[in-house]
Coordinates of C-alpha atoms and ligand atoms in Angstrom, one line a residue:
X1 CA 0.0 0.0 0.0
X2 CA 1.0 3.6 -0.4
X3 CA 0.4 6.0 2.5
X4 CA 0.3 9.8 1.6
X5 CA 0.3 12.5 4.3
X6 CA 0.4 16.3 4.0
X7 CA -0.2 19.6 5.7
X8 CA 0.4 18.8 9.4
X9 CA 2.8 21.6 10.3
X10 CA 2.6 25.3 11.1
X11 CA 5.2 28.0 11.4
X12 CA 5.3 27.3 15.1
X13 CA 6.4 23.7 14.8
X14 CA 6.1 20.2 13.4
X15 CA 7.0 18.9 10.0
X16 CA 5.1 16.4 7.9
X17 CA 8.4 14.5 7.2
X18 CA 8.9 14.0 10.9
X19 CA 5.4 12.6 11.3
X20 CA 6.2 10.3 8.3
X21 CA 9.4 9.1 9.9
X22 CA 7.7 8.5 13.3
X23 CA 4.9 6.6 11.5
X24 CA 7.4 4.5 9.6
X25 CA 9.0 3.3 12.8
X26 CA 5.6 2.5 14.3
X27 CA 4.6 0.5 11.2
X28 CA 7.9 -1.5 11.4
X29 CA 7.2 -2.2 15.1
X30 CA 3.9 -3.6 14.0
X31 CA 5.9 -6.0 11.7
X32 CA 5.0 -4.1 8.5
X33 CA 7.7 -3.6 5.9
X34 CA 8.5 0.0 4.8
X35 CA 9.9 -0.4 1.3
X36 CA 10.3 3.3 0.6
X37 CA 10.0 6.6 2.3
X38 CA 9.4 9.4 -0.2
X39 CA 9.4 13.2 0.2
X40 CA 7.9 15.1 -2.7
X41 CA 8.1 18.9 -3.1
X42 CA 5.1 20.4 -4.9
X43 CA 4.5 23.7 -6.7
X44 CA 6.7 26.1 -4.7
X45 CA 4.3 29.0 -5.5
X46 CA 1.4 27.6 -3.6
X47 CA 0.5 30.3 -1.1
X48 CA -0.9 28.0 1.6
X49 CA 2.4 26.3 2.1
X50 CA 4.1 26.6 5.5
X51 CA 7.7 26.3 4.3
X52 CA 8.8 24.1 1.4
X53 CA 5.5 22.6 0.2
X54 CA 6.4 19.0 1.0
X55 CA 4.3 15.9 1.2
X56 CA 5.3 12.4 2.1
X57 CA 4.6 8.9 0.9
X58 CA 5.4 5.6 2.6
X59 CA 5.4 2.4 0.5
X60 CA 4.4 -0.3 3.0
X61 CA 3.7 -4.0 3.0
X62 CA 1.0 -4.8 5.6
X63 CA -2.6 -4.3 6.7
X64 CA -4.0 -1.1 5.1
X65 CA -6.8 -0.7 7.6
X66 CA -4.3 -0.9 10.5
X67 CA -1.9 1.5 8.8
X68 CA -4.6 4.0 7.9
X69 CA -5.7 4.0 11.6
X70 CA -2.2 4.5 12.8
X71 CA -1.5 7.3 10.3
X72 CA -4.7 9.1 11.3
X73 CA -3.8 8.7 15.0
X74 CA -0.4 10.2 14.5
X75 CA -1.9 13.2 12.7
X76 CA -4.3 13.7 15.5
X77 CA -1.5 13.5 18.1
X78 CA 1.2 15.5 16.3
X79 CA -0.4 17.9 13.8
X80 CA -0.6 21.5 14.8
X81 CA -4.3 22.0 14.5
X82 CA -4.2 25.4 16.2
X83 CA -2.9 26.9 13.0
X84 CA -5.6 28.1 10.6
X85 CA -3.3 27.1 7.7
X86 CA -2.9 23.5 8.9
X87 CA -5.4 21.2 7.1
X88 CA -4.1 17.7 7.2
X89 CA -4.8 14.9 4.8
X90 CA -4.1 11.2 5.0
X91 CA -4.6 8.8 2.0
X92 CA -4.0 5.0 1.8
X93 CA -4.2 3.3 -1.7
X94 CA -3.3 -0.2 -2.7
X95 CA -1.3 0.9 -5.7
X96 CA 0.2 4.1 -7.2
X97 CA -2.5 6.4 -8.7
X98 CA -2.3 8.0 -12.1
X99 CA 0.8 10.3 -12.1
X100 CA -1.1 13.1 -13.9
X101 CA -2.3 14.5 -10.5
X102 CA 1.3 14.5 -9.2
X103 CA 2.5 16.3 -12.3
X104 CA -0.1 18.9 -11.9
X105 CA 0.6 19.4 -8.2
X106 CA 4.3 19.9 -8.8
X107 CA 3.9 22.2 -11.8
X108 CA 0.5 23.8 -11.5
X109 CA -2.4 24.3 -9.1
X110 CA -5.0 21.7 -8.0
X111 CA -8.4 21.8 -6.3
X112 CA -9.4 19.8 -3.2
X113 CA -12.4 18.4 -5.1
X114 CA -10.1 17.0 -7.8
X115 CA -8.2 15.1 -5.2
X116 CA -11.4 13.8 -3.5
X117 CA -12.8 12.7 -6.9
X118 CA -9.6 10.8 -7.7
X119 CA -9.6 9.1 -4.3
X120 CA -13.3 8.2 -4.5
X121 CA -12.8 6.6 -8.0
X122 CA -9.7 4.7 -6.7
X123 CA -11.6 3.4 -3.7
X124 CA -9.0 4.9 -1.4
X125 CA -9.1 5.1 2.3
X126 CA -8.7 8.8 3.1
X127 CA -9.4 11.4 5.7
X128 CA -9.0 15.2 5.5
X129 CA -9.2 17.5 8.6
X130 CA -10.6 21.0 8.7
X131 CA -10.8 22.3 5.1
X132 CA -9.0 19.0 3.9
X133 CA -6.5 20.9 1.7
X134 CA -3.8 18.4 2.8
X135 CA -5.6 15.8 0.6
X136 CA -4.1 17.5 -2.4
X137 CA -0.5 16.9 -1.3
X138 CA -1.3 13.4 0.1
X139 CA -2.9 12.4 -3.2
X140 CA 0.0 13.9 -5.2
X141 CA 2.4 11.9 -3.0
X142 CA 0.7 8.6 -3.7
X143 CA 0.4 9.4 -7.4
X144 CA 4.1 10.5 -7.8
X145 CA 6.2 8.8 -10.4
X146 CA 9.8 10.1 -10.2
X147 CA 11.6 10.2 -13.5
X148 CA 14.6 11.6 -11.7
X149 CA 15.2 11.1 -8.0
X150 CA 17.6 12.2 -5.3
X151 CA 18.1 11.4 -1.6
X152 CA 17.9 13.4 1.6
X153 CA 18.8 12.1 5.0
X154 CA 16.8 14.1 7.5
X155 CA 18.2 14.0 11.1
X156 CA 15.5 15.0 13.6
X157 CA 16.0 16.3 17.1
X158 CA 15.0 14.7 20.4
X159 CA 11.5 16.0 21.2
X160 CA 12.7 17.6 24.4
X161 CA 14.9 19.9 22.4
X162 CA 12.3 21.1 19.9
X163 CA 12.3 24.9 19.8
X164 CA 15.7 25.3 21.5
X165 CA 18.9 26.5 19.6
X166 CA 20.4 23.7 17.5
X167 CA 23.9 22.4 18.1
X168 CA 25.6 21.2 14.9
X169 CA 29.3 21.5 14.4
X170 CA 29.9 24.0 11.6
X171 CA 33.4 22.8 10.7
X172 CA 32.1 19.2 10.4
X173 CA 29.4 20.4 7.9
X174 CA 32.1 22.1 5.7
X175 CA 34.2 18.9 5.9
X176 CA 31.2 16.7 5.0
X177 CA 30.6 18.9 1.9
X178 CA 34.2 18.9 0.9
X179 CA 34.4 15.1 1.2
X180 CA 31.3 14.3 -0.8
X181 CA 30.5 17.1 -3.2
X182 CA 29.3 16.9 -6.0
X183 CA 27.6 13.7 -4.9
X184 CA 26.0 15.7 -2.1
X185 CA 25.1 19.4 -2.4
X186 CA 23.7 22.4 -0.4
X187 CA 25.0 21.2 2.9
X188 CA 26.9 24.5 3.1
X189 CA 27.5 27.5 0.7
X190 CA 31.3 27.6 0.4
X191 CA 31.4 30.9 -1.6
X192 CA 29.2 32.8 0.8
X193 CA 30.5 30.9 3.9
X194 CA 27.1 29.9 5.1
X195 CA 25.6 26.7 6.6
X196 CA 22.6 25.8 4.5
X197 CA 21.4 22.4 5.8
X198 CA 20.4 23.5 9.4
X199 CA 17.0 25.2 9.5
X200 CA 16.3 28.2 11.7
X201 CA 12.6 27.4 12.2
X202 CA 11.3 25.7 15.4
X203 CA 10.5 22.4 13.6
X204 CA 12.0 19.0 14.6
X205 CA 14.7 18.9 11.8
X206 CA 18.2 19.2 13.1
X207 CA 19.8 19.1 9.7
X208 CA 19.4 17.4 6.3
X209 CA 21.9 16.3 3.7
X210 CA 20.9 16.1 0.0
X211 CA 22.7 14.0 -2.5
X212 CA 22.5 11.5 -5.4
X213 CA 21.9 8.3 -3.4
X214 CA 21.4 7.0 0.1
X215 CA 25.0 5.9 0.1
X216 CA 26.3 9.4 -0.5
X217 CA 24.0 11.2 1.9
X218 CA 24.9 8.6 4.6
X219 CA 28.6 9.1 3.8
X220 CA 28.3 12.9 4.4
X221 CA 26.0 12.4 7.4
X222 CA 28.6 10.3 9.2
X223 CA 31.1 13.2 9.1
X224 CA 28.7 15.6 10.9
X225 CA 29.1 16.2 14.6
X226 CA 26.0 17.5 16.5
X227 CA 23.8 17.2 19.5
X228 CA 22.3 13.8 20.1
X229 CA 19.7 13.3 17.4
X230 CA 16.3 11.7 18.1
X231 CA 15.6 10.0 14.8
X232 CA 17.0 9.8 11.2
X233 CA 15.3 8.9 8.0
X234 CA 16.6 8.7 4.4
X235 CA 14.0 9.9 2.0
X236 CA 13.7 9.4 -1.8
X237 CA 12.9 12.8 -3.2
X238 CA 12.2 14.9 -6.3
X239 CA 14.4 17.6 -4.8
X240 CA 17.1 18.9 -7.1
X241 CA 15.4 17.6 -10.3
X242 CA 13.7 20.6 -11.8
X243 CA 10.4 18.7 -11.7
X244 CA 8.6 22.0 -11.4
X245 CA 9.9 23.6 -14.7
X246 CA 7.8 23.6 -17.9
X247 CA 9.0 25.0 -21.2
X248 CA 7.3 28.3 -21.7
X249 CA 7.1 31.2 -24.2
X250 CA 7.4 34.8 -23.3
X251 CA 4.0 36.4 -23.7
X252 CA 2.2 33.1 -22.7
X253 CA 3.2 32.6 -19.1
X254 CA 0.8 31.8 -16.3
X255 CA 1.0 33.2 -12.8
X256 CA 2.5 30.8 -10.3
X257 CA 4.0 28.3 -12.7
X258 CA 7.8 27.8 -13.1
X259 CA 9.4 28.0 -16.5
X260 CA 12.3 27.5 -18.8
X261 CA 12.0 30.3 -21.4
X262 CA 14.3 31.5 -24.3
X263 CA 14.7 35.2 -24.9
X264 CA 17.0 38.0 -26.1
X265 CA 18.2 40.5 -23.6
X266 CA 16.2 43.7 -24.3
X267 CA 17.9 46.3 -22.2
X268 CA 20.8 46.8 -19.8
X269 CA 20.3 45.0 -16.4
X270 CA 19.2 47.4 -13.7
X271 CA 20.0 47.3 -10.0
X272 CA 17.2 48.6 -7.9
X273 CA 16.9 49.5 -4.2
X274 CA 17.9 46.6 -2.0
X275 CA 20.3 45.3 -4.6
X276 CA 17.7 43.4 -6.6
X277 CA 18.7 43.1 -10.3
X278 CA 16.1 43.2 -13.0
X279 CA 16.6 42.3 -16.7
X280 CA 14.2 42.5 -19.6
X281 CA 14.2 39.6 -22.1
X282 CA 12.2 39.5 -25.3
X283 CA 10.8 37.1 -27.8
X284 CA 9.4 39.0 -30.8
X285 CA 7.0 41.6 -29.6
X286 CA 6.7 40.1 -26.1
X287 CA 8.9 40.8 -23.1
X288 CA 9.2 39.6 -19.6
X289 CA 11.2 40.9 -16.6
X290 CA 13.6 38.5 -14.9
X291 CA 14.6 39.2 -11.3
X292 CA 17.8 38.2 -9.4
X293 CA 16.9 39.2 -5.9
X294 CA 19.5 40.3 -3.3
X295 CA 19.6 36.8 -1.6
X296 CA 20.9 35.4 -4.9
X297 CA 24.2 37.1 -4.0
X298 CA 27.0 36.5 -6.5
X299 CA 24.6 35.3 -9.2
X300 CA 23.6 38.9 -9.6
X301 CA 27.1 39.7 -10.9
X302 CA 26.4 37.3 -13.8
X303 CA 23.1 38.9 -14.6
X304 CA 24.7 42.4 -14.5
X305 CA 27.2 41.3 -17.1
X306 CA 24.5 40.6 -19.8
X307 CA 24.1 43.1 -22.6
X308 CA 21.2 43.8 -25.0
X309 CA 21.2 41.2 -27.8
X310 CA 22.5 38.3 -25.6
X311 CA 20.5 35.1 -26.1
X312 CA 19.5 33.4 -22.9
X313 CA 17.4 30.7 -21.3
X314 CA 15.9 31.9 -18.1
X315 CA 14.6 29.3 -15.5
X316 CA 12.4 30.2 -12.6
X317 CA 8.9 30.9 -11.2
X318 CA 6.7 33.4 -12.9
X319 CA 5.2 35.6 -10.2
X320 CA 3.5 39.0 -10.5
X321 CA 4.8 39.5 -14.0
X322 CA 8.5 38.5 -13.3
X323 CA 10.5 35.4 -13.6
X324 CA 12.4 34.9 -10.4
X325 CA 15.7 33.5 -11.7
X326 CA 16.9 30.1 -10.4
X327 CA 19.4 29.5 -13.1
X328 CA 20.2 30.8 -16.5
X329 CA 22.0 29.8 -19.7
X330 CA 23.9 32.3 -21.8
X331 CA 23.4 30.8 -25.2
X332 CA 25.1 33.4 -27.4
X333 CA 26.7 36.7 -26.7
X334 CA 25.9 39.9 -28.6
X335 CA 29.0 41.6 -29.9
X336 CA 29.7 44.8 -28.0
X337 CA 31.3 47.6 -29.9
X338 CA 32.3 51.1 -29.0
X339 CA 32.5 53.8 -31.6
X340 CA 34.8 56.7 -31.2
X341 CA 36.1 59.5 -33.4
X342 CA 39.0 58.1 -35.6
X343 CA 42.6 59.1 -35.2
X344 CA 44.2 61.2 -38.0
X345 CA 46.7 59.0 -39.8
X346 CA 48.9 62.0 -40.6
X347 CA 48.9 63.8 -37.2
X348 CA 48.1 60.9 -34.9
X349 CA 45.5 63.1 -33.1
X350 CA 41.9 62.1 -32.5
X351 CA 39.6 63.9 -35.0
X352 CA 36.5 65.8 -34.1
X353 CA 33.0 65.5 -35.3
X354 CA 32.1 67.6 -38.3
X355 CA 28.4 67.7 -37.5
X356 CA 25.7 65.1 -37.4
X357 CA 26.3 62.4 -40.1
X358 CA 29.0 64.6 -41.6
X359 CA 32.0 62.5 -40.5
X360 CA 35.1 63.6 -38.7
X361 CA 37.8 66.2 -39.3
X362 CA 41.3 66.7 -38.1
X363 CA 41.6 70.1 -36.4
X364 CA 45.3 70.2 -37.2
X365 CA 45.7 69.2 -40.9
X366 CA 42.0 69.4 -42.0
X367 CA 41.9 65.8 -43.2
X368 CA 38.4 64.3 -43.2
X369 CA 37.0 60.8 -42.9
X370 CA 33.6 59.1 -42.6
X371 CA 34.9 55.9 -40.9
X372 CA 34.7 56.0 -37.1
X373 CA 37.1 54.1 -34.8
X374 CA 35.1 50.9 -34.0
X375 CA 36.4 48.7 -31.2
X376 CA 35.1 45.4 -30.0
X377 CA 34.8 45.4 -26.2
X378 CA 35.9 42.1 -24.9
X379 CA 33.1 40.3 -22.9
X380 CA 33.9 39.0 -19.4
X381 CA 30.9 36.7 -19.4
X382 CA 31.2 33.2 -21.0
X383 CA 28.4 31.3 -22.6
X384 CA 27.1 28.5 -20.4
X385 CA 24.8 27.8 -17.4
X386 CA 24.9 29.9 -14.2
X387 CA 22.9 29.3 -11.0
X388 CA 22.0 30.9 -7.8
X389 CA 24.2 29.9 -4.8
X390 CA 23.2 27.1 -2.4
X391 CA 21.8 29.7 0.1
X392 CA 19.3 30.8 -2.4
X393 CA 18.4 27.5 -4.0
X394 CA 14.9 26.3 -4.0
X395 CA 14.2 22.6 -3.1
X396 CA 13.2 21.5 -6.6
X397 CA 15.9 23.4 -8.5
X398 CA 18.4 21.0 -10.0
X399 CA 22.0 22.1 -9.1
X400 CA 24.4 22.3 -12.0
X401 CA 26.7 19.9 -10.2
X402 CA 24.1 17.2 -11.1
X403 CA 24.7 17.7 -14.8
X404 CA 23.9 20.5 -17.2
X405 CA 20.3 20.7 -18.5
X406 CA 19.8 19.8 -22.1
Ligands
ATP1 P1 4.2 20.5 5.7 O1 5.5 20.1 6.3 O2 3.0 20.5 6.6 O3 3.9 19.7 4.5 P2 4.7 22.6 3.8 O4 5.5 23.8 3.7 O5 5.1 21.5 3.0 O6 4.4 22.1 5.2 P3 1.9 22.6 3.8 O7 1.6 23.0 5.2 O8 1.8 21.2 3.4 O9 3.3 23.2 3.3 O10 0.9 23.4 2.9 C1 0.7 23.2 1.5 C2 -0.7 23.0 1.2 O11 -1.0 23.3 -0.2 C3 -1.2 21.6 1.5 O12 -2.5 21.6 2.0 C4 -1.2 20.9 0.1 O13 -2.1 19.9 0.0 C5 -1.5 22.1 -0.8 N1 -0.9 22.0 -2.1 C6 0.2 21.5 -2.5 N2 0.5 21.6 -3.8 C7 -0.6 22.2 -4.3 C8 -1.0 22.6 -5.6 N3 -0.2 22.4 -6.6 N4 -2.2 23.2 -5.8 C9 -3.0 23.5 -4.7 N5 -2.7 23.1 -3.4 C10 -1.5 22.5 -3.2

């Protein structure tokens, strides 16, 4: 059977993955076999999300009625019902549902009624609390088919420490990254000297390490020194896979979807208040603004080096009329030339303009020419892919260390 759970946490605490990990252990104690624990991230632009729009799925061998009862009991015990935005959902199905619903949930928006309709048709055991919105994520989790997958080991705190400052040895995190990158990523941000994998929110997660496989995340995890953890779970995930991106065309983008779009830089990049960089890109008569916000740090230097005429692919979510850049490919660079008055070949002095469209004249010897001094300005930006740093990376965004997009 597949058990899907979502929407159990609030900004004040809890985490659906923790509930999933606790449930997995209880199922094992009941002699059920947990074949896979899966963590799926869904559309990052859903406004109801608490943090990273995660839902979980457990693939379990055992009695579905018993498992459903246990999952519901854990939700009742652990979910933060006090929060208006916490609307849990639990689903148990005997086989994976049609992946179309998952695809829509990760790339687009879904309605609660659509999830309920699918669950009724599949004869699923399900329960939704309060407005039942969690049924969307829970249904998406049990319908997920992962074309590409990564791993994350989530190390959870002992319950007595929830809400207190976390103790994870910084140097050991940098050492873990150095020893296992590029097979693990986003443990730390070496360029910006920041720890990325330890949350600052009051949830049960102590730290999480993302990587290509259980073997690699485990190898990195073993190098991390920290307070005594309560529980650990390796999740199969769609994180770092670009599962949210769809190919889009400028002029036909929908609010809240995440795209890969081609365009030509239409104007010089502008840096606004707060250090946010904006860039217009065009496709025919249509244009769209791309944003590299201040938290994207050094990535903004790349965007600032683009010039009108450069051909790019921009990747990111389309929100309020702008694409929030996650990564970008410089496909072809426009040639940048500067035009200056020419130098007189006889006097070796720079000539002066003889009036608009009238060419240039040497003040000393009176020689004239119509040919300006044209110089190619060397570009400092190479073609290729560029990405935001680990501190600014979204869960679903595929890091370039996993291989360049096609
Ligand atoms: P949690 O750890 O509790 O899962 P979270 O940050 O992952 O926290 P949720 O609290 O789950 O966010 O809130 C997201 C809500 O949005 C859930 O109710 C989920 O069912 C719903 N949801 C997820 N994806 C979509 C979508 N594509 N369209 C509409 N609703 C969605």
